[in-house]
Coordinates of C-alpha atoms and ligand atoms in Angstrom, one line a residue:
X291 CA -19.4 34.6 -59.3
X292 CA -20.3 31.9 -61.9
X293 CA -19.2 33.4 -65.2
X294 CA -22.2 32.4 -67.2
X295 CA -25.0 31.7 -64.7
X296 CA -25.4 28.5 -66.7
X297 CA -27.2 25.5 -65.2
X298 CA -25.3 22.3 -65.9
X299 CA -26.6 18.8 -65.5
X300 CA -25.0 16.3 -63.1
X301 CA -24.6 14.0 -66.1
X302 CA -22.5 16.5 -68.0
X303 CA -20.3 17.1 -64.9
X304 CA -19.8 13.4 -64.5
X305 CA -18.2 13.2 -68.0
X306 CA -15.3 15.4 -66.8
X307 CA -13.9 12.8 -64.5
X308 CA -10.2 12.6 -65.5
X309 CA -6.9 14.4 -65.2
X310 CA -7.5 15.6 -68.8
X311 CA -10.8 17.3 -67.9
X312 CA -11.7 17.5 -64.2
X313 CA -14.8 19.3 -63.0
X314 CA -16.0 19.2 -59.5
X315 CA -19.1 20.4 -57.6
X316 CA -18.8 22.4 -54.4
X317 CA -21.9 23.8 -52.7
X318 CA -24.0 23.5 -55.9
X319 CA -21.4 25.2 -58.2
X320 CA -19.4 23.6 -60.9
X321 CA -15.7 24.3 -61.2
X322 CA -13.2 23.3 -63.9
X323 CA -10.1 22.5 -61.8
X324 CA -8.1 20.7 -64.6
X325 CA -5.4 23.3 -64.7
X326 CA -5.3 23.6 -61.0
X327 CA -4.7 19.9 -60.2
X328 CA -0.9 20.1 -59.9
X329 CA -1.1 23.3 -57.9
X330 CA -3.5 22.0 -55.3
X331 CA -1.6 22.2 -51.9
X332 CA -3.2 18.9 -50.9
X333 CA -2.1 17.1 -54.1
X334 CA -4.1 16.2 -57.2
X335 CA -5.0 12.7 -56.0
X336 CA -7.7 13.9 -53.6
X337 CA -9.3 16.1 -56.2
X338 CA -9.3 13.3 -58.8
X339 CA -11.1 11.1 -56.4
X340 CA -14.1 13.5 -56.7
X341 CA -13.6 14.3 -60.4
X342 CA -17.0 14.6 -62.0
X343 CA -18.7 14.5 -58.6
X344 CA -19.9 16.5 -55.6
X345 CA -16.8 17.2 -53.4
X346 CA -18.6 19.4 -50.9
X347 CA -18.4 17.0 -47.9
X348 CA -14.6 16.5 -48.4
X349 CA -13.9 20.1 -49.2
X350 CA -15.8 21.8 -46.4
X351 CA -13.8 20.9 -43.3
X352 CA -10.3 21.7 -44.7
X353 CA -10.9 24.8 -46.8
X354 CA -11.9 28.2 -45.9
X355 CA -15.2 28.7 -47.6
X356 CA -13.9 31.2 -50.1
X357 CA -10.8 29.2 -51.1
X358 CA -12.1 28.3 -54.5
X359 CA -13.2 31.8 -55.3
X360 CA -9.8 33.1 -54.3
X361 CA -7.7 30.5 -56.2
X362 CA -9.7 29.8 -59.4
X363 CA -10.0 32.4 -62.1
X364 CA -13.7 33.4 -62.8
X365 CA -13.7 31.6 -66.2
X366 CA -13.3 28.3 -64.4
X367 CA -16.5 28.9 -62.4
X368 CA -18.8 27.2 -64.9
X369 CA -22.2 27.6 -63.4
X370 CA -24.8 26.0 -61.1
X371 CA -25.4 22.3 -61.1
X372 CA -29.0 21.1 -61.6
X373 CA -29.5 19.6 -58.1
X374 CA -32.0 17.0 -59.3
X375 CA -29.3 15.4 -61.5
X376 CA -26.3 15.2 -59.3
X377 CA -24.9 11.7 -58.8
X378 CA -24.6 10.8 -55.2
X379 CA -21.1 9.8 -54.3
X380 CA -21.4 6.3 -52.8
X381 CA -19.3 6.2 -49.7
X382 CA -18.5 2.8 -48.5
X383 CA -19.2 2.5 -44.8
X384 CA -16.3 0.5 -43.4
X385 CA -16.5 -1.7 -40.3
X386 CA -14.2 0.8 -38.7
X387 CA -16.7 3.5 -39.4
X388 CA -19.6 1.5 -38.2
X389 CA -17.7 0.9 -34.9
X390 CA -17.2 4.6 -34.6
X391 CA -20.9 5.3 -35.2
X392 CA -21.6 2.9 -32.3
X393 CA -19.2 4.7 -30.1
X394 CA -20.9 8.0 -31.0
X395 CA -24.3 6.5 -30.0
X396 CA -22.8 5.3 -26.7
X397 CA -21.3 8.6 -25.6
X398 CA -21.9 9.3 -21.9
X399 CA -24.4 12.1 -21.1
X400 CA -22.9 15.5 -20.5
X401 CA -23.7 15.2 -16.8
X402 CA -21.1 12.4 -16.6
X403 CA -18.4 14.7 -18.1
X404 CA -16.7 16.1 -15.0
X405 CA -13.6 17.8 -16.4
X406 CA -11.9 18.8 -19.6
X407 CA -9.9 15.6 -19.7
X408 CA -13.2 13.7 -20.2
X409 CA -13.9 15.6 -23.4
X410 CA -10.5 14.5 -24.8
X411 CA -11.2 10.9 -24.0
X412 CA -14.5 11.0 -25.7
X413 CA -13.2 12.9 -28.7
X414 CA -10.5 10.4 -29.2
X415 CA -13.1 7.6 -29.3
X416 CA -15.7 9.3 -31.6
X417 CA -13.7 11.5 -34.0
X418 CA -12.7 10.4 -37.4
X419 CA -9.1 9.3 -37.2
X420 CA -7.7 11.9 -39.5
X421 CA -9.4 14.7 -37.5
X422 CA -8.2 13.4 -34.2
X423 CA -4.7 13.1 -35.6
X424 CA -4.7 16.7 -36.8
X425 CA -6.0 18.2 -33.6
X426 CA -3.9 16.1 -31.2
X427 CA -0.7 16.0 -33.1
X428 CA 2.3 18.0 -32.0
X429 CA 5.9 18.5 -33.1
X430 CA 8.6 15.8 -33.3
X431 CA 8.6 13.7 -30.2
X432 CA 5.8 15.7 -28.6
X433 CA 7.9 16.5 -25.6
X434 CA 6.9 20.2 -25.5
X435 CA 3.3 19.2 -26.0
X436 CA 3.4 17.2 -22.8
X437 CA 5.6 19.6 -20.9
X438 CA 3.1 22.3 -21.5
X439 CA 0.7 20.5 -19.1
X440 CA 3.4 19.0 -16.9
X441 CA 4.9 22.5 -16.1
X442 CA 1.8 23.3 -14.1
X443 CA 2.7 20.4 -11.8
X444 CA 5.8 22.2 -10.7
X445 CA 3.8 25.1 -9.3
X446 CA 2.2 24.7 -5.9
X447 CA -0.2 26.9 -3.9
X448 CA 0.3 28.9 -0.8
X449 CA -3.4 29.6 -0.1
X450 CA -4.6 32.1 2.6
X451 CA -7.2 31.3 5.2
X452 CA -9.9 33.0 7.3
X453 CA -10.9 35.4 4.6
X454 CA -14.6 35.9 4.0
X455 CA -15.0 34.2 0.7
X456 CA -18.8 34.2 0.6
X457 CA -18.6 36.2 -2.6
X458 CA -15.9 35.5 -5.1
X459 CA -15.4 37.1 -8.5
X460 CA -13.0 35.9 -11.1
X461 CA -14.0 38.3 -13.9
X462 CA -11.4 40.5 -15.5
X463 CA -10.7 42.7 -18.5
X464 CA -8.7 41.6 -21.5
X465 CA -7.3 44.4 -23.6
X466 CA -9.8 46.6 -21.9
X467 CA -12.8 44.3 -22.6
X468 CA -14.8 42.5 -19.9
X469 CA -14.4 38.8 -19.7
X470 CA -16.2 36.6 -17.2
X471 CA -13.1 34.5 -16.7
X472 CA -9.3 35.1 -17.0
X473 CA -9.3 32.9 -20.1
X474 CA -10.1 33.2 -23.8
X475 CA -10.9 30.7 -26.5
X476 CA -7.7 30.7 -28.5
X477 CA -7.4 30.2 -32.3
X478 CA -7.3 26.6 -33.6
X479 CA -7.7 25.8 -37.3
X480 CA -10.1 23.6 -39.2
X481 CA -13.0 23.4 -36.8
X482 CA -15.2 21.5 -39.2
X483 CA -12.9 18.5 -39.0
X484 CA -14.4 17.9 -35.6
X485 CA -18.0 19.1 -36.1
X486 CA -20.1 20.4 -39.0
X487 CA -20.7 23.7 -37.3
X488 CA -17.0 24.2 -36.7
X489 CA -16.0 27.4 -35.0
X490 CA -19.6 28.6 -34.8
X491 CA -19.9 26.3 -31.7
X492 CA -17.3 28.4 -30.1
X493 CA -18.8 31.8 -31.0
X494 CA -22.1 30.8 -29.5
X495 CA -20.7 29.3 -26.3
X496 CA -18.4 32.3 -25.9
X497 CA -21.5 34.6 -26.1
X498 CA -23.4 32.6 -23.5
X499 CA -20.5 32.6 -21.0
X500 CA -19.2 36.1 -21.6
X501 CA -15.7 35.0 -22.8
X502 CA -13.7 36.2 -25.8
X503 CA -13.1 34.0 -28.9
X504 CA -10.0 34.5 -31.0
X505 CA -11.0 33.8 -34.6
X506 CA -8.4 31.8 -36.5
X507 CA -7.1 32.8 -39.9
X508 CA -7.6 29.2 -41.0
X509 CA -11.1 28.7 -39.6
X510 CA -13.3 26.3 -41.5
X511 CA -16.2 28.8 -41.2
X512 CA -15.9 32.1 -43.1
X513 CA -14.6 35.0 -41.0
X514 CA -17.7 37.0 -41.7
X515 CA -20.0 34.1 -40.7
X516 CA -18.3 34.0 -37.3
X517 CA -18.6 37.8 -36.9
X518 CA -22.2 37.8 -38.0
X519 CA -23.0 35.0 -35.5
X520 CA -21.7 37.1 -32.6
X521 CA -24.3 38.7 -30.2
X522 CA -24.4 42.5 -30.1
X523 CA -21.4 43.7 -28.1
X524 CA -19.7 40.3 -28.1
X525 CA -16.0 40.8 -28.3
X526 CA -13.9 38.8 -30.7
X527 CA -10.1 38.8 -31.5
X528 CA -8.4 37.7 -34.6
X529 CA -5.4 35.5 -35.0
X530 CA -3.3 36.3 -38.1
X531 CA -1.1 34.3 -40.3
X532 CA 0.8 36.8 -42.4
X533 CA 0.5 36.1 -46.1
X534 CA 3.5 36.4 -48.5
X535 CA 1.2 38.7 -50.4
X536 CA 1.0 41.6 -48.0
X537 CA -1.9 43.1 -50.0
X538 CA -4.0 40.1 -49.0
X539 CA -3.0 40.5 -45.3
X540 CA -3.8 44.3 -45.4
X541 CA -7.2 43.7 -46.8
X542 CA -8.0 41.0 -44.3
X543 CA -6.7 43.1 -41.3
X544 CA -8.6 46.2 -42.4
X545 CA -11.8 44.2 -43.0
X546 CA -11.4 42.7 -39.6
X547 CA -11.1 46.1 -38.0
X548 CA -14.1 47.4 -39.9
X549 CA -16.1 44.4 -38.6
X550 CA -15.2 45.4 -35.1
X551 CA -12.5 42.9 -34.1
X552 CA -10.8 44.2 -30.9
X553 CA -7.3 42.7 -31.1
X554 CA -5.0 41.3 -33.7
X555 CA -2.8 38.4 -32.5
X556 CA 0.0 38.0 -35.1
X557 CA 1.4 34.4 -35.1
X558 CA 5.2 34.6 -34.9
X559 CA 6.2 31.1 -34.1
X560 CA 5.3 29.4 -37.4
X561 CA 7.6 30.6 -40.3
X562 CA 7.5 26.9 -41.3
X563 CA 5.0 24.4 -40.0
X564 CA 6.4 22.0 -37.4
X565 CA 6.7 18.3 -38.1
X566 CA 3.5 16.7 -36.7
X567 CA 4.1 13.0 -37.3
X568 CA 0.8 11.7 -36.0
X569 CA -0.8 13.8 -38.7
X570 CA 1.7 12.9 -41.3
X571 CA 1.4 9.2 -40.6
X572 CA -2.3 9.3 -40.9
X573 CA -2.1 10.8 -44.4
X574 CA 0.6 8.4 -45.3
X575 CA -1.3 5.3 -44.2
X576 CA -4.4 6.5 -46.0
X577 CA -2.6 6.4 -49.3
X578 CA -2.9 3.6 -51.8
X579 CA -0.7 0.8 -50.4
X580 CA 0.6 -0.1 -53.9
X581 CA 2.3 3.2 -54.0
X582 CA 4.1 3.0 -50.7
X583 CA 5.7 -0.4 -51.1
X584 CA 9.5 -0.7 -50.8
X585 CA 9.6 -1.5 -54.6
X586 CA 8.0 1.7 -55.6
X587 CA 9.8 4.6 -54.0
X588 CA 9.6 7.0 -56.9
X589 CA 8.2 9.5 -54.5
X590 CA 4.7 9.2 -55.8
X591 CA 3.5 9.8 -52.3
X592 CA 4.4 13.1 -50.8
X593 CA 5.2 12.0 -47.3
X594 CA 5.6 15.6 -46.0
X595 CA 1.9 16.3 -46.2
X596 CA -0.2 16.2 -43.1
X597 CA -3.5 18.0 -43.2
X598 CA -1.8 21.1 -41.9
X599 CA 1.3 21.3 -44.1
X600 CA -0.9 20.9 -47.1
X601 CA -2.4 24.4 -46.6
X602 CA 0.4 26.3 -45.0
X603 CA 2.3 27.4 -48.1
X604 CA 0.9 31.0 -48.0
X605 CA 2.5 31.8 -44.7
X606 CA 5.4 34.2 -45.0
X607 CA 8.7 32.9 -43.5
X608 CA 10.1 36.3 -44.2
X609 CA 8.1 38.0 -41.5
X610 CA 10.4 40.2 -39.5
X611 CA 10.6 42.8 -36.7
X612 CA 10.9 45.4 -39.4
X613 CA 7.3 44.6 -40.5
X614 CA 5.9 45.8 -37.2
X615 CA 5.7 49.5 -38.1
X616 CA 3.8 48.4 -41.3
X617 CA 1.2 46.6 -39.2
X618 CA 1.0 49.7 -37.0
X619 CA 0.4 51.8 -40.1
X620 CA -2.5 49.7 -41.4
X621 CA -4.6 49.2 -38.3
X622 CA -5.5 50.8 -35.0
X623 CA -6.4 47.5 -33.4
X624 CA -4.1 46.5 -30.5
X625 CA -1.3 44.3 -31.8
X626 CA -0.2 41.3 -29.9
X627 CA 2.6 38.9 -30.9
X628 CA 1.5 35.3 -30.4
X629 CA 4.3 32.8 -29.9
X630 CA 6.9 34.7 -27.9
X631 CA 9.3 32.3 -26.1
X632 CA 11.9 34.4 -24.3
X633 CA 12.1 37.7 -22.4
X634 CA 14.3 39.4 -25.0
X635 CA 11.5 39.2 -27.6
X636 CA 8.9 40.3 -25.1
X637 CA 11.0 43.3 -24.3
X638 CA 11.4 44.2 -27.9
X639 CA 7.6 43.9 -28.4
X640 CA 7.1 46.3 -25.5
X641 CA 9.7 48.7 -26.8
X642 CA 7.9 48.8 -30.2
X643 CA 4.7 49.8 -28.5
X644 CA 2.7 46.6 -29.0
X645 CA -0.2 45.8 -26.7
X646 CA 1.1 42.5 -25.4
X647 CA 2.5 39.1 -26.1
X648 CA 1.2 35.5 -25.9
X649 CA 3.9 33.3 -24.3
X650 CA 3.2 30.2 -26.3
X651 CA 4.8 27.4 -28.2
X652 CA 1.8 26.8 -30.4
X653 CA 0.4 23.9 -28.3
X654 CA 3.7 22.1 -28.8
X655 CA 3.1 21.9 -32.5
X656 CA 6.2 23.9 -33.6
X657 CA 9.6 23.7 -32.1
X658 CA 10.0 20.7 -29.8
X659 CA 11.8 21.4 -26.6
X660 CA 10.5 24.9 -26.5
X661 CA 9.7 25.8 -22.9
X662 CA 6.1 26.0 -21.7
X663 CA 4.5 29.4 -21.8
X664 CA 4.1 29.4 -18.0
X665 CA 7.8 28.9 -17.5
X666 CA 8.6 31.8 -19.9
X667 CA 6.1 34.0 -18.1
X668 CA 8.3 34.0 -15.0
X669 CA 11.4 35.2 -16.8
X670 CA 9.4 37.8 -18.8
X671 CA 7.8 39.3 -15.6
X672 CA 11.2 39.4 -13.9
X673 CA 13.2 41.0 -16.8
X674 CA 10.5 43.5 -17.7
X675 CA 10.3 44.6 -14.1
X676 CA 14.1 44.9 -13.9
X677 CA 14.6 46.6 -17.2
X678 CA 11.5 48.7 -17.7
X679 CA 10.0 49.0 -14.2
X680 CA 6.8 47.2 -15.2
X681 CA 4.5 45.3 -12.8
X682 CA 2.1 42.6 -13.9
X683 CA -0.7 42.1 -14.7
X684 CA -0.3 45.3 -16.6
X685 CA -3.0 47.2 -18.5
X686 CA -0.7 48.7 -21.1
X687 CA 1.4 45.7 -21.9
X688 CA -0.5 42.4 -21.3
X689 CA 1.0 39.0 -20.9
X690 CA -1.0 35.9 -22.1
X691 CA 0.0 32.3 -21.8
X692 CA -1.4 29.3 -23.6
X693 CA -0.7 25.5 -23.9
X694 CA -1.5 22.6 -21.6
X695 CA -4.3 24.2 -19.6
X696 CA -6.9 21.7 -18.4
X697 CA -8.3 23.3 -15.2
X698 CA -9.1 26.6 -13.7
X699 CA -6.4 25.7 -11.2
X700 CA -3.9 26.0 -14.0
X701 CA -5.3 29.3 -15.2
X702 CA -5.1 30.8 -11.7
X703 CA -1.4 29.8 -11.4
X704 CA -0.7 31.9 -14.6
X705 CA -2.7 34.8 -13.2
X706 CA -0.8 34.6 -9.9
X707 CA 2.4 34.8 -11.9
X708 CA 1.4 37.9 -13.8
X709 CA -0.7 36.8 -16.8
X710 CA -3.8 38.8 -17.7
X711 CA -5.5 35.7 -19.2
X712 CA -4.8 32.3 -20.5
X713 CA -5.7 30.8 -23.9
X714 CA -7.4 27.5 -24.1
X715 CA -7.5 25.7 -27.4
X716 CA -7.6 21.9 -27.8
X717 CA -10.0 21.3 -24.9
X718 CA -12.7 23.3 -26.6
X719 CA -12.1 21.5 -29.9
X720 CA -12.5 18.2 -28.1
X721 CA -15.7 19.5 -26.5
X722 CA -17.4 20.4 -29.7
X723 CA -16.0 17.4 -31.6
X724 CA -17.8 15.1 -29.1
X725 CA -20.9 17.2 -28.2
X726 CA -21.2 20.2 -30.5
X727 CA -22.2 23.5 -28.9
X728 CA -23.5 21.8 -25.8
X729 CA -20.0 20.4 -25.2
X730 CA -18.4 23.8 -25.2
X731 CA -21.2 25.2 -23.1
X732 CA -20.6 22.4 -20.6
X733 CA -16.8 22.8 -20.7
X734 CA -17.2 26.5 -19.9
X735 CA -19.6 25.7 -17.1
X736 CA -17.1 23.2 -15.6
X737 CA -14.4 25.9 -15.7
X738 CA -16.8 28.3 -14.1
X739 CA -17.4 25.9 -11.2
X740 CA -13.7 25.2 -10.9
X741 CA -13.0 28.9 -10.6
X742 CA -15.5 29.4 -7.9
X743 CA -14.2 26.6 -5.8
X744 CA -10.5 27.4 -6.3
X745 CA -11.0 31.1 -5.5
X746 CA -12.6 30.1 -2.2
X747 CA -10.0 27.6 -1.4
X748 CA -7.2 30.0 -2.2
X749 CA -8.8 32.7 0.0
X750 CA -9.0 35.1 -3.0
X751 CA -12.1 37.2 -3.4
X752 CA -11.0 38.8 -6.7
X753 CA -8.2 38.2 -9.1
X754 CA -6.3 41.1 -7.6
X755 CA -5.8 38.8 -4.6
X756 CA -4.3 36.0 -6.7
X757 CA -0.8 37.2 -6.3
X758 CA 2.8 35.9 -6.7
X759 CA 3.0 35.2 -3.0
X760 CA 0.3 32.6 -3.4
X761 CA 2.4 30.3 -5.4
X762 CA 5.6 28.4 -4.9
X763 CA 7.1 28.3 -8.4
X764 CA 10.6 27.7 -7.3
X765 CA 10.8 24.4 -9.2
X766 CA 9.3 25.6 -12.3
X767 CA 12.5 26.0 -14.2
X768 CA 13.8 22.6 -13.1
X769 CA 12.9 20.1 -15.7
X770 CA 13.7 17.1 -13.6
X771 CA 11.7 17.3 -10.4
X772 CA 9.4 14.3 -9.7
X773 CA 5.8 15.1 -9.0
X774 CA 2.8 12.8 -8.9
X775 CA 1.7 11.8 -12.4
X776 CA -1.5 13.2 -13.8
X777 CA -3.3 10.0 -14.5
X778 CA -6.3 11.6 -16.4
X779 CA -4.0 13.6 -18.6
X780 CA -1.5 10.7 -19.2
X781 CA -4.2 8.2 -20.0
X782 CA -5.5 10.5 -22.8
X783 CA -2.1 10.8 -24.2
X784 CA -1.9 8.5 -27.2
X785 CA 1.7 7.4 -27.9
X786 CA 3.3 8.1 -31.2
X787 CA 3.7 5.0 -33.3
X788 CA 6.7 3.7 -35.3
X789 CA 6.3 2.9 -39.0
X790 CA 4.7 -0.5 -39.4
X791 CA 5.4 -3.4 -41.7
X792 CA 2.7 -3.8 -44.3
X793 CA 0.1 -6.4 -43.6
X794 CA 0.5 -9.6 -45.6
Ligands
LIG1099 C1 -1.7 24.5 -36.6 O1 -2.1 23.4 -37.2 O2 -0.9 24.4 -35.7 C2 -2.1 25.8 -37.1 O3 -1.8 26.7 -36.5 C3 -3.0 25.9 -38.2 C4 -2.5 25.7 -39.5 C5 -3.1 24.8 -40.3 C6 -2.6 24.7 -41.5 C7 -1.5 25.4 -41.9 C8 -0.9 26.3 -41.1 C9 -1.4 26.4 -39.8

């Protein structure tokens, strides 16, 4: 792509280190970003920090690999840098960073990690603060985020006894494709914030355990890299953020179909990004203190920008039901709406001939006080049965749930209530952020073991025997019942913080 194929010395690049002339190096290529500075969704300041230098390490986790190629005209691609001559960016290792390195060295061995909560506790201790803030943050007061998990506490089992459970099998099919468990790895953005291999960790672990990975639009790894890394026959889905420029979306969707993606999950709950204050505060506190004093409020700091908001401007808030036929005209992949939150919308999706819906509130990251997916599931099953005579799980119109799942026990409750499968997101992020591929591998093994035990204790030999009669969900819609607290979950929950006085 470099316009000239020219080799440029690091010394020459280093001279272009100002707002007037700003060159940066990413993956050995030199780019002139001077005219792009004010258009950068993350602000100009961060680019200027790397002006004249190699920005690869900062760039990688938060940009899709082809972002520069897409956004910078070819004439701004100046050529290749001579690797011998690149100035190393001196990164000061703070005491805080040293302490984090110590914590990484002192991680427990994987054999001491007994459940998915454990990964979260370790991830919180070892991840860079910004990355932790981005992954863990949720909307407003994070009520929905916590409710997603708490809702499972209002469902209790009615197990059956004296059934021969020597052999138990919790495998299933999702959109017609085999899955070893009734769960899939749902889409979560910016995997390289947590680990240098990003979403590749998930691709590899999904292959090993026979589960399906949903590739996110905003993966840190390139889409093709994730597809190329799949084993022959490995099934992958794609999550789609719809671009304001429909030509871009069309190209992406059709490319995905050509590459063998087996289901398109269109995100419908994020016309605007939710307000994730943990993420926002991180960014805010990382700014130059001189600019955020009470005396200098000329809005030099854009307080609205967490990591996520910075890159969300391409998403189309104009997406509408009337776009659905267009999607149906550009692809034969099954279409699923991800982020449905009431039966009326689920019914409309069914009537339009879609393949299913994900009952989800985006991990509590969008509208606070949205109900949990598992609560919405009950009303969707009830109304679609009453109005269209459907029974669930249903091959033709599949219901998925995500949010708050930490144990196979949670997953099986959703299956009993009619879900085909459940999406799990953050726990896998925490698993690879703390232990890379082996972490995700271990997380899936834990879930495997939990499924085996729970199936036996429930008296269910296959998922067909995990039926509505096996659960008491009569309190699910009541938001005030007292149940024992989940200490593991609660102790991982990091309270939001108020704004703080400056240190004097
Ligand atoms: C999220 O953060 O909740 C996402 O879905 C990913 C994302 C990241 C950045 C912009 C928009 C969405």
